[in-house]
PDB file of C-alpha atoms and ligand atoms in Angstrom:
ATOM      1  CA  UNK N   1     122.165-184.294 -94.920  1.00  0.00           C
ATOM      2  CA  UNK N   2     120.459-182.220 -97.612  1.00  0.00           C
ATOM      3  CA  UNK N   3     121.437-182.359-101.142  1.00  0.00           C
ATOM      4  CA  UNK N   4     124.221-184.172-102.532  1.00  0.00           C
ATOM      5  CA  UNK N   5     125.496-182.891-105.862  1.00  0.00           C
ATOM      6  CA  UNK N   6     124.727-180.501-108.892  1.00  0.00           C
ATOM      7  CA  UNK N   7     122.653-183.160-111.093  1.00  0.00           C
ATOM      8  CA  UNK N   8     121.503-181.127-113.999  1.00  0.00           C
ATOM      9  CA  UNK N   9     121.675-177.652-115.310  1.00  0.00           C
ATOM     10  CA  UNK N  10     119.509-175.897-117.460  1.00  0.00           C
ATOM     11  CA  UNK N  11     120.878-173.178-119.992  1.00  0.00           C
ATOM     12  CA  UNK N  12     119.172-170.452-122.160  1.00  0.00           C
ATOM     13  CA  UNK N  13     121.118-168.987-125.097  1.00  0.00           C
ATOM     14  CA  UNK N  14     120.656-166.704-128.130  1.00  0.00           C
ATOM     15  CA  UNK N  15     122.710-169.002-130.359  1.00  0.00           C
ATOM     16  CA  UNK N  16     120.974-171.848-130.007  1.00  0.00           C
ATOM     17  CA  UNK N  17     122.272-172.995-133.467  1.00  0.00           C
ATOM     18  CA  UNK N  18     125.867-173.264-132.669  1.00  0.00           C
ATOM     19  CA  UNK N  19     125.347-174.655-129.609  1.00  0.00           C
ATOM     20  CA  UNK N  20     126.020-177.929-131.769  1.00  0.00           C
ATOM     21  CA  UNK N  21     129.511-177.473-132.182  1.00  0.00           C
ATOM     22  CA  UNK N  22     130.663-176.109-129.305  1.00  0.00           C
ATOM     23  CA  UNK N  23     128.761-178.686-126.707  1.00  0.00           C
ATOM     24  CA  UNK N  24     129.647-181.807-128.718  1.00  0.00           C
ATOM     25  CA  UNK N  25     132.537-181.211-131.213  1.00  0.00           C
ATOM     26  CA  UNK N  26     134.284-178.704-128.423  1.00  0.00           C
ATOM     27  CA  UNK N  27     133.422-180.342-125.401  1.00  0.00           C
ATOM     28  CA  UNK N  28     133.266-183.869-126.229  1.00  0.00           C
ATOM     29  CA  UNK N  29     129.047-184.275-124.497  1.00  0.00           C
ATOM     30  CA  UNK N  30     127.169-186.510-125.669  1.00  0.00           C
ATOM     31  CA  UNK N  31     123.808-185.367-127.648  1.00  0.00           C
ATOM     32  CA  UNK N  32     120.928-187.412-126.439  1.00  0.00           C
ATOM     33  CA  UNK N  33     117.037-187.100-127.712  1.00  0.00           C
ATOM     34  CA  UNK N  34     115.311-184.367-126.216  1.00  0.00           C
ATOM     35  CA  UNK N  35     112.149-182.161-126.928  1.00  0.00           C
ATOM     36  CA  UNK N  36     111.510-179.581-129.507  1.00  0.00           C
ATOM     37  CA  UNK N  37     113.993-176.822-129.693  1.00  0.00           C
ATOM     38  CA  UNK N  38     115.471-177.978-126.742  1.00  0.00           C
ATOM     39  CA  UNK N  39     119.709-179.826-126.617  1.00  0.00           C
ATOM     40  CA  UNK N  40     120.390-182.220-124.293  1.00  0.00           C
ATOM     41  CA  UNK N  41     123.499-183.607-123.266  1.00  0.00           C
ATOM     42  CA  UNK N  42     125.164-186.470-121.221  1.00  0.00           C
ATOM     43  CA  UNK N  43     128.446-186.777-119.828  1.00  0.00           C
ATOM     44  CA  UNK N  44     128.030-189.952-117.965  1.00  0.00           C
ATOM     45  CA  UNK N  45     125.428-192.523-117.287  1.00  0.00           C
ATOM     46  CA  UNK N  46     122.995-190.049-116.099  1.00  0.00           C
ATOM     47  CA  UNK N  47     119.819-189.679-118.811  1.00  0.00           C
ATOM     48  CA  UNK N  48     121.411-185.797-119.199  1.00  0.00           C
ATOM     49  CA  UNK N  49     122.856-183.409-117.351  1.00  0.00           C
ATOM     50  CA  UNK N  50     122.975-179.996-119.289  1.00  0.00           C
ATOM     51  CA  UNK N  51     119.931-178.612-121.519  1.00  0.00           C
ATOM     52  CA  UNK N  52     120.270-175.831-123.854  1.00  0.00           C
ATOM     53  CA  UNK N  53     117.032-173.890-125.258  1.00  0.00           C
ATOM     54  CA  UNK N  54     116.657-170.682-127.314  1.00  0.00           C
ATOM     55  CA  UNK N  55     115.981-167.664-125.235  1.00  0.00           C
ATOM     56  CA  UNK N  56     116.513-164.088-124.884  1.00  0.00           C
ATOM     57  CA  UNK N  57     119.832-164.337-122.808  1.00  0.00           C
ATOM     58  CA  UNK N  58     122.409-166.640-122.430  1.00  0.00           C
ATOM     59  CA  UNK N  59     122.598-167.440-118.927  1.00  0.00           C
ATOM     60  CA  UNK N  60     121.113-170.012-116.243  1.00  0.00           C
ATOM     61  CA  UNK N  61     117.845-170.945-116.219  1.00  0.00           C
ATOM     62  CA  UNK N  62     117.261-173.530-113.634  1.00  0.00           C
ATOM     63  CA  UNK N  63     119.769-175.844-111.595  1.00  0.00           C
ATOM     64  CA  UNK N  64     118.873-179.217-110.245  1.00  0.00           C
ATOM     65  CA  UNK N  65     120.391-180.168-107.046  1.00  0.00           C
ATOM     66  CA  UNK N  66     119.605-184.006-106.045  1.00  0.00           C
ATOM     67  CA  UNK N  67     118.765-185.678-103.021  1.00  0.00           C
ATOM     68  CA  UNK N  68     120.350-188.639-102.733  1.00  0.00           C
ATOM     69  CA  UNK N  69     117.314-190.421-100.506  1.00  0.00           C
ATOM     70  CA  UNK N  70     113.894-189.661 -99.910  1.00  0.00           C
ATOM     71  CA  UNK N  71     114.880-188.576 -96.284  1.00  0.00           C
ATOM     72  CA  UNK N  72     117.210-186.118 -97.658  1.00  0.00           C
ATOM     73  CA  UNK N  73     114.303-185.052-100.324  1.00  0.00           C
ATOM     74  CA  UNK N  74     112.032-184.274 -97.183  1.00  0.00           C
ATOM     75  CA  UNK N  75     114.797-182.589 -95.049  1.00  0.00           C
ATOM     76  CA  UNK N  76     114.990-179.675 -97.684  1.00  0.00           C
ATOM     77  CA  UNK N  77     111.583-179.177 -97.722  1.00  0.00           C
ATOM     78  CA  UNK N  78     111.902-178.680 -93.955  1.00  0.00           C
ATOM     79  CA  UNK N  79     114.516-176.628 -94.565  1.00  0.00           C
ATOM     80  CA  UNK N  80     112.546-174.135 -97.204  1.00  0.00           C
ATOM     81  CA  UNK N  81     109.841-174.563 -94.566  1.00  0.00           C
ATOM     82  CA  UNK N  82     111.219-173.604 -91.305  1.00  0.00           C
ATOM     83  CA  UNK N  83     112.695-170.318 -93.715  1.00  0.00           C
ATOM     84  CA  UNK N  84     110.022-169.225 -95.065  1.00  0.00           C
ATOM     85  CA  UNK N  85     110.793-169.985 -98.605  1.00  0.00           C
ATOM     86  CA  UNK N  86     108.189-171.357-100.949  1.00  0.00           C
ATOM     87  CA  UNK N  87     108.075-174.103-103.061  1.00  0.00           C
ATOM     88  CA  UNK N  88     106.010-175.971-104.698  1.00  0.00           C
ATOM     89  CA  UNK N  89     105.765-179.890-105.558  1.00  0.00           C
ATOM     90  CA  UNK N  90     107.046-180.280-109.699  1.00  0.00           C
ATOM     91  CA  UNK N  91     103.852-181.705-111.284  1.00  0.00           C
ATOM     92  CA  UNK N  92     103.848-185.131-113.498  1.00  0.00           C
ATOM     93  CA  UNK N  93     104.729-182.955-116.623  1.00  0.00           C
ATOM     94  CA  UNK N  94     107.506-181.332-114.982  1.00  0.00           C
ATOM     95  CA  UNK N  95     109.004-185.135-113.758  1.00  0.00           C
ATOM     96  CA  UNK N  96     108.804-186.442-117.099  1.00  0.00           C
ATOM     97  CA  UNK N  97     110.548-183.741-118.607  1.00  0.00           C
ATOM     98  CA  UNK N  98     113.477-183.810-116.271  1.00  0.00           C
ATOM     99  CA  UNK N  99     113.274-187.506-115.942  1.00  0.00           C
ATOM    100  CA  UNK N 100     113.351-187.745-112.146  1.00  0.00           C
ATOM    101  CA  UNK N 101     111.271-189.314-109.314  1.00  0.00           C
ATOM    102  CA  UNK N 102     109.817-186.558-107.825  1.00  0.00           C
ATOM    103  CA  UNK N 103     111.103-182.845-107.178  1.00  0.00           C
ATOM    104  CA  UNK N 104     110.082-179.632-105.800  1.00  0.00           C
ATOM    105  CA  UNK N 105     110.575-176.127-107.130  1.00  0.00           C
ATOM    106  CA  UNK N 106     111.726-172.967-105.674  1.00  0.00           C
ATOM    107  CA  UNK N 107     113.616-169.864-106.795  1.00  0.00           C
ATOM    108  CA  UNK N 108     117.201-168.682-104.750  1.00  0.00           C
ATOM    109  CA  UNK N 109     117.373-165.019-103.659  1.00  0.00           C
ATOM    110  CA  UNK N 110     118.267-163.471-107.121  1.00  0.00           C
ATOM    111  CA  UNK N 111     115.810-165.203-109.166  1.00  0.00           C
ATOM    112  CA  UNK N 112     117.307-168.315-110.545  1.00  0.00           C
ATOM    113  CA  UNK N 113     115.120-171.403-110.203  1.00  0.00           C
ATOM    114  CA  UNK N 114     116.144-174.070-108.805  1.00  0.00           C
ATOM    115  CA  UNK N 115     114.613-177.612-108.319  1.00  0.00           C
ATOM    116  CA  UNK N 116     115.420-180.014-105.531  1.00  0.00           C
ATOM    117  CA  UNK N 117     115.235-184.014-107.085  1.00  0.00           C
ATOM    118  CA  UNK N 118     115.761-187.363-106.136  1.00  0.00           C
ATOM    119  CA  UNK N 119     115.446-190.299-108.171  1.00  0.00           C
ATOM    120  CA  UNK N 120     117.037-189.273-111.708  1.00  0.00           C
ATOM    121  CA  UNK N 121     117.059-192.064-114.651  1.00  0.00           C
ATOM    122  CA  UNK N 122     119.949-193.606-115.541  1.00  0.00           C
ATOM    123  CA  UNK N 123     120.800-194.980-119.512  1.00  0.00           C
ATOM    124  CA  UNK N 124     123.724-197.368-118.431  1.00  0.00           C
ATOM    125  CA  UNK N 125     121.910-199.473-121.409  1.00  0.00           C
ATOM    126  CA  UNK N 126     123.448-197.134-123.346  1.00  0.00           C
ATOM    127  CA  UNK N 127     127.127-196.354-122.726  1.00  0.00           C
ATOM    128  CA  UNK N 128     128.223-192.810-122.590  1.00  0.00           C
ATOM    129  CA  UNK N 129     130.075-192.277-125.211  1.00  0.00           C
ATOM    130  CA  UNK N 130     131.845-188.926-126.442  1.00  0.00           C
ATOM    131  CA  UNK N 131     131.618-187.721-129.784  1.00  0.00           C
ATOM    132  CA  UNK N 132     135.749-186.780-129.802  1.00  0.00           C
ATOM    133  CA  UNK N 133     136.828-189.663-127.674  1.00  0.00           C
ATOM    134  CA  UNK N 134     136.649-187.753-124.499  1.00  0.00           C
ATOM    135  CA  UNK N 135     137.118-190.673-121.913  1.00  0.00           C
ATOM    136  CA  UNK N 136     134.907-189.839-119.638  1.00  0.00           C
ATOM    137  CA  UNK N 137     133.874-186.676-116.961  1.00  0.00           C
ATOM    138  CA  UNK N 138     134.472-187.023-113.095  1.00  0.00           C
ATOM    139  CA  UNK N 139     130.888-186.846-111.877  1.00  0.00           C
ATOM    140  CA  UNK N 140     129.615-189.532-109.691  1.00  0.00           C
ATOM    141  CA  UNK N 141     129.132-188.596-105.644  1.00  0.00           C
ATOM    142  CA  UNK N 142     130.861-185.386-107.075  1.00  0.00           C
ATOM    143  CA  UNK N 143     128.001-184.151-109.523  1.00  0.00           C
ATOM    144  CA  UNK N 144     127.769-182.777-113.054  1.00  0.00           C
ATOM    145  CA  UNK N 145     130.726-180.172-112.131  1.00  0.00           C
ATOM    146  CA  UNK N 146     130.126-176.418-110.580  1.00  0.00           C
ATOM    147  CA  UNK N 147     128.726-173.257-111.445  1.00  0.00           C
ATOM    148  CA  UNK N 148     130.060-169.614-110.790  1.00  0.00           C
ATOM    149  CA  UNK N 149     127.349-166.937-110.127  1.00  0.00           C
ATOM    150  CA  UNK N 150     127.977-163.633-110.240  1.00  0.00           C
ATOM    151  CA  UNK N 151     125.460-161.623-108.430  1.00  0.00           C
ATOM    152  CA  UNK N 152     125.045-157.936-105.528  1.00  0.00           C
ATOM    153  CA  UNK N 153     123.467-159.905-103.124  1.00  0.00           C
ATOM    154  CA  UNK N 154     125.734-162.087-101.744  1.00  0.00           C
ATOM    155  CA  UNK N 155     125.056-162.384 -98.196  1.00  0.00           C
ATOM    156  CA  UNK N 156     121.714-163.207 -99.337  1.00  0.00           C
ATOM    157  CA  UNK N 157     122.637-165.837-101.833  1.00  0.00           C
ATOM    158  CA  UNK N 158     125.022-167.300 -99.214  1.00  0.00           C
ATOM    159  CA  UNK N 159     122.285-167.516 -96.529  1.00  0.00           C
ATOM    160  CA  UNK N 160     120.523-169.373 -98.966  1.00  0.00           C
ATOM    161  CA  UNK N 161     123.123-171.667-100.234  1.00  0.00           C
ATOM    162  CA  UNK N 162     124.123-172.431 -97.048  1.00  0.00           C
ATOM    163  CA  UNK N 163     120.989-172.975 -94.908  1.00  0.00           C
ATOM    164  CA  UNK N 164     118.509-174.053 -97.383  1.00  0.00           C
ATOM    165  CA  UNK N 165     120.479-176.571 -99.367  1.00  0.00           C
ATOM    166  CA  UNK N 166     123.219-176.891 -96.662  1.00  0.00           C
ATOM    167  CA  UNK N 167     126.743-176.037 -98.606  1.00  0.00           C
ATOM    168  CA  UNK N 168     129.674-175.236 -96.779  1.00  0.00           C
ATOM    169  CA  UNK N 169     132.197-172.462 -97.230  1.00  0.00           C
ATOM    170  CA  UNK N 170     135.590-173.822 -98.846  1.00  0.00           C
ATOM    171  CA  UNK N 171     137.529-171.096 -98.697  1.00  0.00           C
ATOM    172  CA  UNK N 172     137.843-167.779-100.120  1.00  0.00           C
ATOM    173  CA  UNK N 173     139.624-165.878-102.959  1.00  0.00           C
ATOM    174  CA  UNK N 174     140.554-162.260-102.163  1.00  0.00           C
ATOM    175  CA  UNK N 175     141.430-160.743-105.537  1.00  0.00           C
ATOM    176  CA  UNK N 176     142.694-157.275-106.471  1.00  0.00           C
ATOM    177  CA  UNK N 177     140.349-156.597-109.563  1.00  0.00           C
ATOM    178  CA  UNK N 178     140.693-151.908-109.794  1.00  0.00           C
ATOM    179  CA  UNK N 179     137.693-150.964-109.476  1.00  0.00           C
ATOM    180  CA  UNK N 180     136.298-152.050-106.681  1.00  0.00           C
ATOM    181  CA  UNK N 181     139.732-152.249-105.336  1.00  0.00           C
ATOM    182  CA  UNK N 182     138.754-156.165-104.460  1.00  0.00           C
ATOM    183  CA  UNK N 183     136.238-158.691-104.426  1.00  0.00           C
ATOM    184  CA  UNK N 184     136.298-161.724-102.411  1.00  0.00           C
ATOM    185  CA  UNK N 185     135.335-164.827-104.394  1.00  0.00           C
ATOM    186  CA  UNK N 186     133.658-167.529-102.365  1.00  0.00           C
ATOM    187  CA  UNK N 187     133.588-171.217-103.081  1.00  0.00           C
ATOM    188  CA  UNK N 188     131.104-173.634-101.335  1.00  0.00           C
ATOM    189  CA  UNK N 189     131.003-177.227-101.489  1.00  0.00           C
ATOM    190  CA  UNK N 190     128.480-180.045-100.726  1.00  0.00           C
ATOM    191  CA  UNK N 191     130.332-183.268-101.228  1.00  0.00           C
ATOM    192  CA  UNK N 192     133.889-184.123-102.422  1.00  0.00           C
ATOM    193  CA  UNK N 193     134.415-181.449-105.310  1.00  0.00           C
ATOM    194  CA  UNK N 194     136.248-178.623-103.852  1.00  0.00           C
ATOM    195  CA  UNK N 195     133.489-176.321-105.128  1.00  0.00           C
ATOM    196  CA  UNK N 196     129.774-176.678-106.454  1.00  0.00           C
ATOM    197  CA  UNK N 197     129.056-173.540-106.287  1.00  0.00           C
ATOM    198  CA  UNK N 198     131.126-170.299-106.498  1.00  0.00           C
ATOM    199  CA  UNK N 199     129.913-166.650-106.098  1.00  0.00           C
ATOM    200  CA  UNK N 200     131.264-163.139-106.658  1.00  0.00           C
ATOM    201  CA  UNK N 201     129.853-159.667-105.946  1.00  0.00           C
ATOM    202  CA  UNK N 202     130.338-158.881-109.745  1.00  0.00           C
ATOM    203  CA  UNK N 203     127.412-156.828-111.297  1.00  0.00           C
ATOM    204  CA  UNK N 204     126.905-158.257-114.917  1.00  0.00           C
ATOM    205  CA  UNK N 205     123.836-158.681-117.234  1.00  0.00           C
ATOM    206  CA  UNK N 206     124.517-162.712-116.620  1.00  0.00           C
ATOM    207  CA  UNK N 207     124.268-164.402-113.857  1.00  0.00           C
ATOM    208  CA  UNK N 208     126.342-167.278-115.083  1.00  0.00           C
ATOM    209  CA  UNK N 209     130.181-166.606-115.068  1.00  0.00           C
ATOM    210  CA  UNK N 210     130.645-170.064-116.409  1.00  0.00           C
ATOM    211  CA  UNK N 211     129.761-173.546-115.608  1.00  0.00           C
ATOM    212  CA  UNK N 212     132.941-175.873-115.029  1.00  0.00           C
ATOM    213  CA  UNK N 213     133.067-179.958-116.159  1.00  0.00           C
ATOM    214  CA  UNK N 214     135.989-181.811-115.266  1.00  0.00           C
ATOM    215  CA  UNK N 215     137.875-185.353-116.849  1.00  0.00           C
ATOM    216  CA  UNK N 216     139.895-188.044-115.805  1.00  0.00           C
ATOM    217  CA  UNK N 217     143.082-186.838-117.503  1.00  0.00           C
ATOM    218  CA  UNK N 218     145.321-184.273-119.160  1.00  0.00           C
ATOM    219  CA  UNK N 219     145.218-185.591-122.222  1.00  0.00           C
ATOM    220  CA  UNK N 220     141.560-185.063-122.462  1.00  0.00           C
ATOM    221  CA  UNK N 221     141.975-181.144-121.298  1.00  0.00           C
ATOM    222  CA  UNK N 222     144.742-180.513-124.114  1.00  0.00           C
ATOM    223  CA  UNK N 223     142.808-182.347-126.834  1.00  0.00           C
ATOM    224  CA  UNK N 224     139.984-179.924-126.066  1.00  0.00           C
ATOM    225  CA  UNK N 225     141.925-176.916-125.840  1.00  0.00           C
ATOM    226  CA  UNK N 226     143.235-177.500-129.479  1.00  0.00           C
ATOM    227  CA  UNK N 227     139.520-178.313-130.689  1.00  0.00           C
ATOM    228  CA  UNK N 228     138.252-174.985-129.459  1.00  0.00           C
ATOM    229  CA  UNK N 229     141.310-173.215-131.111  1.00  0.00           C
ATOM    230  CA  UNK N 230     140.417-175.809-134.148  1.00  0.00           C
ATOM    231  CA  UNK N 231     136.695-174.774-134.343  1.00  0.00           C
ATOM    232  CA  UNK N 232     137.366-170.559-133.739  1.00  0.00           C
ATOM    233  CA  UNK N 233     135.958-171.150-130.348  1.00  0.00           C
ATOM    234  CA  UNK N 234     137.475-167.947-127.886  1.00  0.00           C
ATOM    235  CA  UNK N 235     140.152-169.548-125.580  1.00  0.00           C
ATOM    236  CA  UNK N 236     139.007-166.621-123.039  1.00  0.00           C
ATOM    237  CA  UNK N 237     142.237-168.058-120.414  1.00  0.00           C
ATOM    238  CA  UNK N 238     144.885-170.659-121.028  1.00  0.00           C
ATOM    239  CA  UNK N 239     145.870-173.344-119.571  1.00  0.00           C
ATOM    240  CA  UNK N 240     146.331-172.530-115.750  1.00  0.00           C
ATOM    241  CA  UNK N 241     145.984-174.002-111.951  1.00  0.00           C
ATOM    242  CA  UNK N 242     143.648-172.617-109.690  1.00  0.00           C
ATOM    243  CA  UNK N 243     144.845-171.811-105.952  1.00  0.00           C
ATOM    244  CA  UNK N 244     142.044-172.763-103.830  1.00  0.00           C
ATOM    245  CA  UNK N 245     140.609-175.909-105.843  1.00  0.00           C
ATOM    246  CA  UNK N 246     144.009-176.910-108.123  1.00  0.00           C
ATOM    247  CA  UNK N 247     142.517-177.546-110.917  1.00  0.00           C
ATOM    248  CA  UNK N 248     144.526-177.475-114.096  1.00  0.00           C
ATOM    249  CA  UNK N 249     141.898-176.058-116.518  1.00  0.00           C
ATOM    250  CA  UNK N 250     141.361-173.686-119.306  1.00  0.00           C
ATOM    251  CA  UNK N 251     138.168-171.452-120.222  1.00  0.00           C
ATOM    252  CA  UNK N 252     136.167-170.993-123.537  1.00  0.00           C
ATOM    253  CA  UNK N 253     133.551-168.366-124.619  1.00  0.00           C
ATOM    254  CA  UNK N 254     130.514-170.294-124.818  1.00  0.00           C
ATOM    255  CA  UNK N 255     127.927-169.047-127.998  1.00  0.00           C
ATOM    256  CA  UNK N 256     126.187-166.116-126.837  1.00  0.00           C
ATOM    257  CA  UNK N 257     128.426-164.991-123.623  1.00  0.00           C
ATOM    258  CA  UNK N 258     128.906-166.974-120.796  1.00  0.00           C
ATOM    259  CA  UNK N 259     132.236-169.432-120.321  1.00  0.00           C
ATOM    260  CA  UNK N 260     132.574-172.824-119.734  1.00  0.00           C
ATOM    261  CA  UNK N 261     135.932-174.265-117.503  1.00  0.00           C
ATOM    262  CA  UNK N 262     137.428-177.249-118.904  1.00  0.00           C
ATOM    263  CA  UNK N 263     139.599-178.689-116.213  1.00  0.00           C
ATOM    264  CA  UNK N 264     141.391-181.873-114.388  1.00  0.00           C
ATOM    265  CA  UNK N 265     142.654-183.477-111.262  1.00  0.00           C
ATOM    266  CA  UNK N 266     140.514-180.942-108.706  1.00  0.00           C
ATOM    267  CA  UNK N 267     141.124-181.345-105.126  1.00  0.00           C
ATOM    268  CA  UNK N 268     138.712-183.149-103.398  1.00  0.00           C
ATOM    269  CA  UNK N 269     137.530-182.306 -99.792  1.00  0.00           C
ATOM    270  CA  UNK N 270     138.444-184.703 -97.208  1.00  0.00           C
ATOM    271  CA  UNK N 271     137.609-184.551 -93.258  1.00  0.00           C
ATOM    272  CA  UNK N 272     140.797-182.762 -92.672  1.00  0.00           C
ATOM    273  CA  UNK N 273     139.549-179.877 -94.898  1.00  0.00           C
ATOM    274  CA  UNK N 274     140.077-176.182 -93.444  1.00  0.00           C
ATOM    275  CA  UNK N 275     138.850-172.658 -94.931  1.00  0.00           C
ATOM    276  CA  UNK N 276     141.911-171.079 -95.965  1.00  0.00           C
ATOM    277  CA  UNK N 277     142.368-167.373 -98.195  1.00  0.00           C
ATOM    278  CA  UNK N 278     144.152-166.989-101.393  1.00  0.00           C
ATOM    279  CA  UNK N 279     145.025-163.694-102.688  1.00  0.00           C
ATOM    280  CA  UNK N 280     145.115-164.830-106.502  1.00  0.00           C
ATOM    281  CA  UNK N 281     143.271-167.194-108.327  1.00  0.00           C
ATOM    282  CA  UNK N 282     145.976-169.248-110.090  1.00  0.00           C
ATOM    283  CA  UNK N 283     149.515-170.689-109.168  1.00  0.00           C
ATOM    284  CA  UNK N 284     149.990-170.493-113.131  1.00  0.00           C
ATOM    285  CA  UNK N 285     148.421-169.583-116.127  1.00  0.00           C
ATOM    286  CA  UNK N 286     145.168-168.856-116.716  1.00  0.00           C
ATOM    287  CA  UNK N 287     146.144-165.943-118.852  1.00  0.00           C
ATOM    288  CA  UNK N 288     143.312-163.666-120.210  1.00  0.00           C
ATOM    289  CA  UNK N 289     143.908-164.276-123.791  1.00  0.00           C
ATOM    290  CA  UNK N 290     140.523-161.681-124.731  1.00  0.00           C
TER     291      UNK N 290
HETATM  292 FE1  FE2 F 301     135.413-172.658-112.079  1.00  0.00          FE
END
């Protein structure tokens, strides 16, 4: 075992202030203290699980990916070790601020950081509770959702993905797109969510296509849909189901560039799981609306 979930993401954006309304009013998180010039958000009993801060792009900053034992903490580091990839140990600064037991950090192959944690705090003395009555994200054993990177070193990002932090390949999306005439999308899992991470040989000045958070019901994914219409919020596709993972979802623009997926009722991987190809990334829907 290595990691076991997506724990915490951190974001940089050049709208910082209407962040706001799009993370709470939009998406239903929950705003939670946090340091100067720095949102913080909850969607479940977890202390946080996305940060926002002002920066010169909007894109990823750093993703925390959790260890669910101290065994499993160690086994990375073994991991990083045996492939030559340096970390180094978070300091006590760095473990206060993310509000986890220990953690060690390390960069993947194009330059995102990432940190490797175990031990995150928990404010069940405080209920999660949504600013719009959103009842609830599907997070647990499954993590805070999944990310989409877009990036031109693949193989390299997939070694990495794979080996270091020990994903596995869930299947693959071969899509037309023009020009080039295709582009396979890959999807990679390390628990029960069909997909923690996804990656796509797109060249873009981001390299966050979107991040993706999920709910318990439909209801929750229509009420949002109509707040981000509501609040002038870009709708960038409808209401759609993916191929590969099935989720019934929709996308918004976030402030400053990147989207964020909005979905329900994804797949989840089971011991009978095989890699299979799709050749389009929806049954239905998902229109481009922009
Ligand atoms: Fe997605």
């Amino acid at each position: 075992m290595t990691i076991s979930c997506l724990g915490y993401l951190g974001l940089t954006t050049t709208k910082l202030d209407e962040w706001p309304t799009f993370s709470e009013t939009v998406l239903g998180m929950m705003p939670v203290s946090a340091p100067d010039g720095e949102l913080r958000y909850r969607i479940d009993d977890q202390a946080w699980r996305i940060s926002i801060t002002a920066g010169p792009e909007d894109d990823i900053a750093y993703a925390g990916y959790e260890a669910a034992s101290t065994a499993d903490f160690e086994d990375v580091k073994s991991r990083l070790t045996a492939m030559g990839i340096a970390f180094h140990n978070g300091d006590e600064h760095l473990k206060r601020k993310r509000q986890v037991t220990d953690l060690i950090c390390f960069k993947d192959p194009q330059g995102t950081n990432i940190e490797v944690y175990y031990g995150p705090d928990l404010a069940t003395e405080v209920p999660f509770t949504s600013p719009v009555g959103v009842k609830g994200f599907k997070t647990a054993q499954q993590g805070l959702g999944h990310i989409f990177l877009l990036s031109t070193e693949i193989p390299a990002l997939r070694q990495f993905y794979m080996d270091a932090l020990g994903f596995t390949l869930s299947d693959i999306i071969h899509m037309p797109l023009g020009t080039p005439e295709s582009v396979d999308l890959e999807f990679y899992h390390c628990n029960k969510r069909h997909h923690t991470i996804g990656m796509a040989p797109v060249k873009l000045p981001r390299k966050l296509h979107h991040f993706m958070l999920e709910t318990h019901n439909l209801d929750d994914v229509g009420y949002a849909l109509d707040r981000a219409r509501d609040n002038g919020i870009p709708v960038t596709m409808g209401l759609g189901k993916h191929t590969n993972d099935r989720m019934i979802s929709f996308y918004v623009r976030s402030p400053g560039g990147f989207e964020v997926e909005f979905g329900y009722d994804g797949v989840a991987i089971d011991e009978h799981w095989r890699i299979t190809r799709h050749t389009s990334a929806s049954s239905w829907g998902h229109r481009r609306t922009e």
